[in-house]
Amino acid sequence: MPELVERVRVEAPPEQVWAALTDWPAQGAWMLATDVETVGGPAQGVGGRLAARTGVPLPWRRGRHLGVLDTMVITEWDPPRRVVVQHTGRIVRGPGIFEVRPSGEITEFVWTERLYLPFGLLGTLGWPLARPFVVLGVRLSLRRFARFARTR
């Protein structure tokens, strides 16, 4: 199972970083080409459900993308330190782990994805080609998150 771990330092206290991270509908402000919504009510605890749409924005359909639907269920909730979501979609599967770690005057945000690759052997062979693009997107999103959380 491939694992992707990326981190960013945020000039804000942990509670502020946590609030920015778990404002699920606002994730579109920092997560590259993604809109997130809660499903069936607030998603502020274990059992909360989320749906993220990632891809190319459709200009004639505000808030919609041509791409991947990523459904998730929150499986761990430990504010303001850690939240784990289980990706349950057809393409994106596996745990996503978000950790907020105080470090002096700043806070470190660590984003881990443990991926269950789709498409069997084709997915396994394709991952080395896709990985650099996924890493680039996560890193760009994390830089945007640091600005978002700092000014929230």
CSV table of N, CA and C in Angstrom, one decimal:
chain,number,residue,atom,x,y,z
A,1,MET,N,0.9,-1.2,0.0
A,1,MET,CA,0.0,0.0,0.0
A,1,MET,C,0.9,1.2,0.0
A,2,PRO,N,0.8,2.1,-1.0
A,2,PRO,CA,1.6,3.3,-1.1
A,2,PRO,C,1.2,4.2,0.0
A,3,GLU,N,2.1,4.9,0.6
A,3,GLU,CA,1.9,6.0,1.6
A,3,GLU,C,2.5,7.3,1.2
A,4,LEU,N,1.7,8.3,1.3
A,4,LEU,CA,2.2,9.7,1.0
A,4,LEU,C,2.1,10.5,2.2
A,5,VAL,N,3.2,11.1,2.7
A,5,VAL,CA,3.3,11.9,3.9
A,5,VAL,C,3.9,13.3,3.5
A,6,GLU,N,3.1,14.3,3.7
A,6,GLU,CA,3.6,15.7,3.4
A,6,GLU,C,3.2,16.6,4.6
A,7,ARG,N,4.0,17.6,4.8
A,7,ARG,CA,3.8,18.5,6.0
A,7,ARG,C,4.0,19.9,5.6
A,8,VAL,N,3.4,20.8,6.5
A,8,VAL,CA,3.7,22.2,6.3
A,8,VAL,C,3.6,22.9,7.7
A,9,ARG,N,4.4,23.9,7.8
A,9,ARG,CA,4.4,24.7,9.1
A,9,ARG,C,3.5,25.9,8.9
A,10,VAL,N,2.6,26.1,9.9
A,10,VAL,CA,1.6,27.1,9.8
A,10,VAL,C,1.9,28.1,11.0
A,11,GLU,N,1.9,29.4,10.7
A,11,GLU,CA,2.1,30.4,11.7
A,11,GLU,C,0.8,30.7,12.4
A,12,ALA,N,0.3,29.8,13.2
A,12,ALA,CA,-1.0,30.0,13.9
A,12,ALA,C,-1.0,28.9,15.0
A,13,PRO,N,-1.8,29.2,16.0
A,13,PRO,CA,-2.0,28.2,17.1
A,13,PRO,C,-2.7,27.0,16.6
A,14,PRO,N,-2.5,25.8,17.3
A,14,PRO,CA,-3.2,24.6,16.9
A,14,PRO,C,-4.7,24.6,16.8
A,15,GLU,N,-5.3,25.3,17.7
A,15,GLU,CA,-6.8,25.4,17.6
A,15,GLU,C,-7.3,26.2,16.3
A,16,GLN,N,-6.5,27.1,15.9
A,16,GLN,CA,-6.9,27.9,14.7
A,16,GLN,C,-6.6,27.0,13.5
A,17,VAL,N,-5.5,26.2,13.5
A,17,VAL,CA,-5.2,25.3,12.4
A,17,VAL,C,-6.3,24.2,12.3
A,18,TRP,N,-6.7,23.7,13.5
A,18,TRP,CA,-7.7,22.7,13.5
A,18,TRP,C,-9.1,23.2,12.9
A,19,ALA,N,-9.4,24.4,13.4
A,19,ALA,CA,-10.7,25.0,12.9
A,19,ALA,C,-10.6,25.2,11.4
A,20,ALA,N,-9.5,25.6,10.8
A,20,ALA,CA,-9.4,25.8,9.4
A,20,ALA,C,-9.5,24.4,8.7
A,21,LEU,N,-8.8,23.4,9.2
A,21,LEU,CA,-8.8,22.1,8.6
A,21,LEU,C,-10.2,21.4,8.6
A,22,THR,N,-10.9,21.6,9.7
A,22,THR,CA,-12.2,20.8,9.8
A,22,THR,C,-13.4,21.7,9.4
A,23,ASP,N,-13.1,22.8,8.7
A,23,ASP,CA,-14.2,23.6,8.1
A,23,ASP,C,-14.3,23.0,6.7
A,24,TRP,N,-14.9,21.8,6.6
A,24,TRP,CA,-14.9,21.0,5.4
A,24,TRP,C,-15.4,21.8,4.2
A,25,PRO,N,-16.5,22.5,4.2
A,25,PRO,CA,-16.9,23.2,3.0
A,25,PRO,C,-15.9,24.3,2.5
A,26,ALA,N,-15.1,24.8,3.4
A,26,ALA,CA,-14.1,25.8,3.0
A,26,ALA,C,-12.8,25.2,2.4
A,27,GLN,N,-12.7,23.9,2.4
A,27,GLN,CA,-11.5,23.3,1.8
A,27,GLN,C,-11.3,23.6,0.4
A,28,GLY,N,-12.3,24.0,-0.3
A,28,GLY,CA,-12.1,24.4,-1.7
A,28,GLY,C,-11.3,25.7,-1.8
A,29,ALA,N,-11.2,26.4,-0.8
A,29,ALA,CA,-10.3,27.6,-0.8
A,29,ALA,C,-8.9,27.3,-0.8
A,30,TRP,N,-8.5,26.1,-0.4
A,30,TRP,CA,-7.1,25.8,-0.3
A,30,TRP,C,-6.7,24.5,-1.0
A,31,MET,N,-7.6,23.5,-1.1
A,31,MET,CA,-7.3,22.3,-1.7
A,31,MET,C,-7.5,22.4,-3.2
A,32,LEU,N,-6.5,22.0,-3.9
A,32,LEU,CA,-6.4,22.2,-5.4
A,32,LEU,C,-7.5,21.5,-6.1
A,33,ALA,N,-8.3,22.3,-6.9
A,33,ALA,CA,-9.3,21.8,-7.8
A,33,ALA,C,-10.3,20.8,-7.1
A,34,THR,N,-10.7,21.2,-5.8
A,34,THR,CA,-11.6,20.3,-5.0
A,34,THR,C,-12.7,21.2,-4.3
A,35,ASP,N,-13.9,20.6,-4.3
A,35,ASP,CA,-15.0,21.2,-3.5
A,35,ASP,C,-15.4,20.1,-2.5
A,36,VAL,N,-15.6,20.4,-1.3
A,36,VAL,CA,-16.0,19.4,-0.3
A,36,VAL,C,-17.3,19.8,0.3
A,37,GLU,N,-18.2,18.9,0.6
A,37,GLU,CA,-19.4,19.1,1.3
A,37,GLU,C,-19.7,18.0,2.3
A,38,THR,N,-20.4,18.4,3.4
A,38,THR,CA,-20.8,17.4,4.3
A,38,THR,C,-22.0,16.7,3.8
A,39,VAL,N,-22.2,15.5,4.2
A,39,VAL,CA,-23.3,14.6,3.8
A,39,VAL,C,-24.2,14.3,5.0
A,40,GLY,N,-25.4,14.6,5.0
A,40,GLY,CA,-26.3,14.2,6.1
A,40,GLY,C,-26.1,14.9,7.4
A,41,GLY,N,-25.7,16.2,7.3
A,41,GLY,CA,-25.5,17.0,8.5
A,41,GLY,C,-24.1,17.3,8.8
A,42,PRO,N,-23.8,17.9,10.0
A,42,PRO,CA,-22.4,18.3,10.3
A,42,PRO,C,-21.5,17.1,10.3
A,43,ALA,N,-20.2,17.3,10.0
A,43,ALA,CA,-19.2,16.2,10.0
A,43,ALA,C,-18.2,16.6,11.0
A,44,GLN,N,-18.5,16.7,12.3
A,44,GLN,CA,-17.6,17.1,13.3
A,44,GLN,C,-17.5,16.0,14.4
A,45,GLY,N,-17.2,14.8,13.9
A,45,GLY,CA,-17.0,13.7,14.8
A,45,GLY,C,-17.0,12.4,14.1
A,46,VAL,N,-16.8,11.3,14.8
A,46,VAL,CA,-16.7,10.0,14.2
A,46,VAL,C,-18.1,9.7,13.6
A,47,GLY,N,-18.1,9.1,12.4
A,47,GLY,CA,-19.3,8.8,11.7
A,47,GLY,C,-19.7,9.9,10.7
A,48,GLY,N,-19.1,11.1,10.8
A,48,GLY,CA,-19.5,12.2,9.9
A,48,GLY,C,-19.1,11.8,8.5
A,49,ARG,N,-19.9,12.2,7.5
A,49,ARG,CA,-19.6,11.9,6.1
A,49,ARG,C,-19.3,13.1,5.3
A,50,LEU,N,-18.4,12.9,4.3
A,50,LEU,CA,-18.0,14.0,3.4
A,50,LEU,C,-18.0,13.5,2.0
A,51,ALA,N,-18.1,14.4,1.1
A,51,ALA,CA,-18.0,14.1,-0.3
A,51,ALA,C,-17.2,15.2,-1.0
A,52,ALA,N,-16.1,14.8,-1.6
A,52,ALA,CA,-15.2,15.8,-2.3
A,52,ALA,C,-15.2,15.5,-3.8
A,53,ARG,N,-15.3,16.6,-4.5
A,53,ARG,CA,-15.2,16.4,-6.0
A,53,ARG,C,-13.9,17.1,-6.4
A,54,THR,N,-13.1,16.4,-7.1
A,54,THR,CA,-11.8,16.9,-7.5
A,54,THR,C,-11.7,16.7,-9.0
A,55,GLY,N,-11.2,17.7,-9.7
A,55,GLY,CA,-11.0,17.7,-11.1
A,55,GLY,C,-11.0,19.0,-11.7
A,56,VAL,N,-11.3,19.1,-13.0
A,56,VAL,CA,-11.4,20.3,-13.8
A,56,VAL,C,-12.7,21.0,-13.5
A,57,PRO,N,-12.7,22.3,-13.1
A,57,PRO,CA,-13.9,23.0,-12.9
A,57,PRO,C,-14.7,23.1,-14.2
A,58,LEU,N,-16.0,23.0,-14.0
A,58,LEU,CA,-17.0,23.2,-15.2
A,58,LEU,C,-17.5,24.6,-15.1
A,59,PRO,N,-17.1,25.5,-15.9
A,59,PRO,CA,-17.5,26.9,-15.8
A,59,PRO,C,-19.0,27.2,-15.8
A,60,TRP,N,-19.7,26.3,-16.5
A,60,TRP,CA,-21.2,26.5,-16.6
A,60,TRP,C,-21.9,25.9,-15.5
A,61,ARG,N,-21.2,25.1,-14.6
A,61,ARG,CA,-21.8,24.5,-13.4
A,61,ARG,C,-21.0,24.9,-12.2
A,62,ARG,N,-21.3,26.0,-11.6
A,62,ARG,CA,-20.6,26.5,-10.4
A,62,ARG,C,-20.4,25.4,-9.3
A,63,GLY,N,-19.2,25.2,-8.9
A,63,GLY,CA,-18.9,24.2,-7.8
A,63,GLY,C,-18.9,22.8,-8.2
A,64,ARG,N,-18.9,22.6,-9.6
A,64,ARG,CA,-18.8,21.2,-10.1
A,64,ARG,C,-17.6,21.0,-10.9
A,65,HIS,N,-17.1,19.7,-10.9
A,65,HIS,CA,-15.9,19.4,-11.6
A,65,HIS,C,-16.1,18.1,-12.4
A,66,LEU,N,-15.3,18.1,-13.5
A,66,LEU,CA,-15.2,16.8,-14.3
A,66,LEU,C,-14.1,16.1,-13.7
A,67,GLY,N,-14.3,15.0,-13.0
A,67,GLY,CA,-13.2,14.3,-12.3
A,67,GLY,C,-13.7,13.2,-11.4
A,68,VAL,N,-13.2,13.2,-10.2
A,68,VAL,CA,-13.4,12.1,-9.2
A,68,VAL,C,-14.2,12.5,-8.1
A,69,LEU,N,-15.2,11.7,-7.7
A,69,LEU,CA,-16.0,11.8,-6.5
A,69,LEU,C,-15.3,11.0,-5.4
A,70,ASP,N,-14.9,11.7,-4.3
A,70,ASP,CA,-14.2,11.0,-3.2
A,70,ASP,C,-15.1,11.1,-2.0
A,71,THR,N,-15.7,10.0,-1.7
A,71,THR,CA,-16.6,9.9,-0.5
A,71,THR,C,-15.7,9.5,0.7
A,72,MET,N,-16.1,10.0,1.9
A,72,MET,CA,-15.3,9.7,3.1
A,72,MET,C,-16.2,9.6,4.3
A,73,VAL,N,-15.7,8.8,5.3
A,73,VAL,CA,-16.3,8.7,6.6
A,73,VAL,C,-15.2,9.0,7.7
A,74,ILE,N,-15.6,9.8,8.6
A,74,ILE,CA,-14.6,10.1,9.7
A,74,ILE,C,-14.6,8.9,10.6
A,75,THR,N,-13.4,8.4,10.8
A,75,THR,CA,-13.2,7.2,11.7
A,75,THR,C,-12.5,7.5,13.0
A,76,GLU,N,-11.8,8.6,13.1
A,76,GLU,CA,-11.1,9.1,14.3
A,76,GLU,C,-11.3,10.6,14.4
A,77,TRP,N,-11.5,11.0,15.6
A,77,TRP,CA,-11.8,12.5,15.9
A,77,TRP,C,-11.2,12.8,17.2
A,78,ASP,N,-10.0,13.6,17.2
A,78,ASP,CA,-9.4,13.9,18.4
A,78,ASP,C,-8.9,15.4,18.4
A,79,PRO,N,-9.9,16.3,18.5
A,79,PRO,CA,-9.6,17.7,18.4
A,79,PRO,C,-8.7,18.2,19.5
A,80,PRO,N,-7.8,19.1,19.3
A,80,PRO,CA,-7.4,19.7,18.0
A,80,PRO,C,-6.2,19.0,17.4
A,81,ARG,N,-6.1,17.7,17.6
A,81,ARG,CA,-4.8,17.0,17.2
A,81,ARG,C,-4.9,16.2,15.9
A,82,ARG,N,-6.0,15.4,15.8
A,82,ARG,CA,-6.0,14.4,14.7
A,82,ARG,C,-7.4,14.0,14.3
A,83,VAL,N,-7.5,13.9,13.0
A,83,VAL,CA,-8.7,13.4,12.4
A,83,VAL,C,-8.3,12.4,11.3
A,84,VAL,N,-9.0,11.3,11.2
A,84,VAL,CA,-8.8,10.3,10.2
A,84,VAL,C,-10.1,10.1,9.4
A,85,VAL,N,-10.0,10.1,8.1
A,85,VAL,CA,-11.1,9.8,7.3
A,85,VAL,C,-10.8,8.5,6.5
A,86,GLN,N,-11.8,7.7,6.3
A,86,GLN,CA,-11.7,6.5,5.4
A,86,GLN,C,-12.3,6.9,4.1
A,87,HIS,N,-11.5,6.9,3.0
A,87,HIS,CA,-12.0,7.2,1.7
A,87,HIS,C,-12.7,5.9,1.2
A,88,THR,N,-13.9,6.1,0.8
A,88,THR,CA,-14.8,5.0,0.4
A,88,THR,C,-15.3,5.0,-1.0
A,89,GLY,N,-14.7,5.8,-1.8
A,89,GLY,CA,-15.1,5.9,-3.2
A,89,GLY,C,-14.6,4.8,-4.1
A,90,ARG,N,-15.0,4.9,-5.4
A,90,ARG,CA,-14.6,3.9,-6.3
A,90,ARG,C,-13.1,4.0,-6.7
A,91,ILE,N,-12.6,5.2,-6.8
A,91,ILE,CA,-11.2,5.5,-7.2
A,91,ILE,C,-10.3,5.7,-6.0
A,92,VAL,N,-10.7,6.6,-5.1
A,92,VAL,CA,-9.9,6.9,-3.9
A,92,VAL,C,-10.3,6.1,-2.8
A,93,ARG,N,-9.4,5.3,-2.2
A,93,ARG,CA,-9.8,4.4,-1.1
A,93,ARG,C,-8.6,4.3,-0.2
A,94,GLY,N,-8.9,4.1,1.1
A,94,GLY,CA,-7.9,4.0,2.1
A,94,GLY,C,-8.0,5.2,3.1
A,95,PRO,N,-7.2,5.1,4.2
A,95,PRO,CA,-7.3,6.2,5.2
A,95,PRO,C,-6.5,7.4,4.9
A,96,GLY,N,-7.1,8.6,5.2
A,96,GLY,CA,-6.4,9.9,5.1
A,96,GLY,C,-6.3,10.4,6.5
A,97,ILE,N,-5.1,10.7,6.9
A,97,ILE,CA,-4.8,11.1,8.3
A,97,ILE,C,-4.3,12.5,8.3
A,98,PHE,N,-5.0,13.4,9.1
A,98,PHE,CA,-4.6,14.8,9.3
A,98,PHE,C,-4.2,15.0,10.7
A,99,GLU,N,-3.0,15.5,10.9
A,99,GLU,CA,-2.5,15.7,12.3
A,99,GLU,C,-2.0,17.1,12.4
A,100,VAL,N,-2.4,17.7,13.6
A,100,VAL,CA,-2.0,19.1,13.9
A,100,VAL,C,-1.1,19.0,15.1
A,101,ARG,N,0.2,19.5,15.0
A,101,ARG,CA,1.2,19.3,16.0
A,101,ARG,C,1.8,20.6,16.4
A,102,PRO,N,1.6,21.1,17.7
A,102,PRO,CA,2.2,22.3,18.1
A,102,PRO,C,3.7,22.2,18.1
A,103,SER,N,4.4,23.3,17.7
A,103,SER,CA,5.8,23.3,17.7
A,103,SER,C,6.3,24.7,18.0
A,104,GLY,N,6.3,25.1,19.2
A,104,GLY,CA,6.7,26.4,19.6
A,104,GLY,C,5.7,27.4,19.2
A,105,GLU,N,6.1,28.4,18.5
A,105,GLU,CA,5.2,29.5,18.0
A,105,GLU,C,4.4,29.1,16.8
A,106,ILE,N,4.7,28.0,16.2
A,106,ILE,CA,4.0,27.6,15.0
A,106,ILE,C,3.3,26.3,15.2
A,107,THR,N,2.6,25.8,14.2
A,107,THR,CA,1.9,24.5,14.2
A,107,THR,C,2.3,23.8,13.0
A,108,GLU,N,2.6,22.5,13.1
A,108,GLU,CA,2.9,21.7,12.0
A,108,GLU,C,1.7,20.9,11.6
A,109,PHE,N,1.3,20.9,10.3
A,109,PHE,CA,0.2,20.2,9.8
A,109,PHE,C,0.7,19.0,9.0
A,110,VAL,N,0.4,17.8,9.3
A,110,VAL,CA,0.9,16.6,8.6
A,110,VAL,C,-0.3,15.9,7.9
A,111,TRP,N,-0.1,15.7,6.6
A,111,TRP,CA,-1.2,15.1,5.8
A,111,TRP,C,-0.6,13.7,5.3
A,112,THR,N,-1.3,12.6,5.7
A,112,THR,CA,-0.8,11.3,5.3
A,112,THR,C,-2.0,10.6,4.6
A,113,GLU,N,-1.7,10.0,3.4
A,113,GLU,CA,-2.6,9.2,2.7
A,113,GLU,C,-2.1,7.8,2.5
A,114,ARG,N,-2.8,6.8,2.9
A,114,ARG,CA,-2.5,5.4,2.7
A,114,ARG,C,-3.4,4.9,1.6
A,115,LEU,N,-2.9,4.7,0.4
A,115,LEU,CA,-3.7,4.5,-0.7
A,115,LEU,C,-3.9,3.0,-1.1
A,116,TYR,N,-5.2,2.6,-1.2
A,116,TYR,CA,-5.5,1.3,-1.8
A,116,TYR,C,-5.7,1.6,-3.3
A,117,LEU,N,-4.7,1.2,-4.1
A,117,LEU,CA,-4.7,1.6,-5.5
A,117,LEU,C,-5.9,0.9,-6.3
A,118,PRO,N,-6.5,1.7,-7.2
A,118,PRO,CA,-7.6,1.1,-8.0
A,118,PRO,C,-7.0,0.4,-9.2
A,119,PHE,N,-7.9,-0.3,-9.9
A,119,PHE,CA,-7.6,-0.9,-11.2
A,119,PHE,C,-6.5,-2.1,-11.2
A,120,GLY,N,-6.4,-2.7,-10.0
A,120,GLY,CA,-5.5,-3.9,-9.9
A,120,GLY,C,-4.1,-3.6,-10.4
A,121,LEU,N,-3.6,-4.5,-11.2
A,121,LEU,CA,-2.2,-4.4,-11.7
A,121,LEU,C,-2.0,-3.1,-12.4
A,122,LEU,N,-2.9,-2.6,-13.2
A,122,LEU,CA,-2.8,-1.4,-13.9
A,122,LEU,C,-2.6,-0.2,-12.9
A,123,GLY,N,-3.3,-0.2,-11.8
A,123,GLY,CA,-3.1,0.9,-10.8
A,123,GLY,C,-1.7,0.8,-10.2
A,124,THR,N,-1.3,-0.4,-9.9
A,124,THR,CA,0.0,-0.6,-9.3
A,124,THR,C,1.1,-0.2,-10.2
A,125,LEU,N,1.0,-0.5,-11.5
A,125,LEU,CA,2.0,-0.1,-12.5
A,125,LEU,C,1.9,1.4,-12.8
A,126,GLY,N,0.8,2.0,-12.7
A,126,GLY,CA,0.6,3.4,-13.0
A,126,GLY,C,0.9,4.3,-11.9
A,127,TRP,N,1.0,3.8,-10.6
A,127,TRP,CA,1.2,4.7,-9.5
A,127,TRP,C,2.6,5.4,-9.6
A,128,PRO,N,3.7,4.8,-10.0
A,128,PRO,CA,4.9,5.5,-10.1
A,128,PRO,C,4.8,6.7,-11.1
A,129,LEU,N,4.0,6.6,-12.1
A,129,LEU,CA,3.8,7.7,-13.0
A,129,LEU,C,2.9,8.8,-12.5
A,130,ALA,N,1.9,8.4,-11.7
A,130,ALA,CA,0.9,9.4,-11.1
A,130,ALA,C,1.5,10.1,-9.9
A,131,ARG,N,2.3,9.4,-9.1
A,131,ARG,CA,2.8,9.9,-7.8
A,131,ARG,C,3.4,11.3,-7.9
A,132,PRO,N,4.3,11.6,-8.8
A,132,PRO,CA,4.8,13.0,-8.8
A,132,PRO,C,3.7,14.1,-8.9
A,133,PHE,N,2.7,13.8,-9.7
A,133,PHE,CA,1.6,14.7,-9.9
A,133,PHE,C,0.8,14.9,-8.6
A,134,VAL,N,0.5,13.7,-8.0
A,134,VAL,CA,-0.2,13.7,-6.7
A,134,VAL,C,0.6,14.5,-5.6
A,135,VAL,N,1.9,14.2,-5.5
A,135,VAL,CA,2.7,14.9,-4.6
A,135,VAL,C,2.7,16.4,-4.8
A,136,LEU,N,2.8,16.8,-6.1
A,136,LEU,CA,2.8,18.2,-6.5
A,136,LEU,C,1.5,18.9,-6.0
A,137,GLY,N,0.4,18.2,-6.3
A,137,GLY,CA,-0.9,18.8,-5.9
A,137,GLY,C,-1.1,18.9,-4.4
A,138,VAL,N,-0.6,17.9,-3.7
A,138,VAL,CA,-0.7,18.0,-2.2
A,138,VAL,C,0.2,19.1,-1.7
A,139,ARG,N,1.4,19.2,-2.2
A,139,ARG,CA,2.3,20.3,-1.7
A,139,ARG,C,1.8,21.7,-2.0
A,140,LEU,N,1.2,21.8,-3.2
A,140,LEU,CA,0.6,23.1,-3.5
A,140,LEU,C,-0.6,23.4,-2.6
A,141,SER,N,-1.4,22.4,-2.4
A,141,SER,CA,-2.5,22.6,-1.5
A,141,SER,C,-2.1,22.9,0.0
A,142,LEU,N,-1.0,22.3,0.4
A,142,LEU,CA,-0.5,22.6,1.8
A,142,LEU,C,0.0,24.0,1.9
A,143,ARG,N,0.7,24.5,0.9
A,143,ARG,CA,1.1,25.9,0.9
A,143,ARG,C,-0.1,26.8,1.0
A,144,ARG,N,-1.1,26.5,0.2
A,144,ARG,CA,-2.3,27.3,0.2
A,144,ARG,C,-3.0,27.2,1.6
A,145,PHE,N,-3.0,26.0,2.2
A,145,PHE,CA,-3.6,25.8,3.5
A,145,PHE,C,-2.9,26.7,4.6
A,146,ALA,N,-1.6,26.7,4.5
A,146,ALA,CA,-0.8,27.5,5.5
A,146,ALA,C,-1.3,29.0,5.5
A,147,ARG,N,-1.5,29.5,4.3
A,147,ARG,CA,-1.9,30.9,4.2
A,147,ARG,C,-3.4,31.0,4.7
A,148,PHE,N,-4.2,30.1,4.3
A,148,PHE,CA,-5.6,30.0,4.7
A,148,PHE,C,-5.8,30.0,6.2
A,149,ALA,N,-5.1,29.0,6.8
A,149,ALA,CA,-5.2,28.9,8.3
A,149,ALA,C,-4.6,30.1,9.0
A,150,ARG,N,-3.6,30.6,8.5
A,150,ARG,CA,-2.9,31.8,9.2
A,150,ARG,C,-3.8,33.0,9.2
A,151,THR,N,-4.6,33.2,8.2
A,151,THR,CA,-5.4,34.4,8.1
A,151,THR,C,-6.9,34.2,8.5
A,152,ARG,N,-7.2,33.0,8.9
A,152,ARG,CA,-8.6,32.6,9.2
A,152,ARG,C,-9.0,33.4,10.4
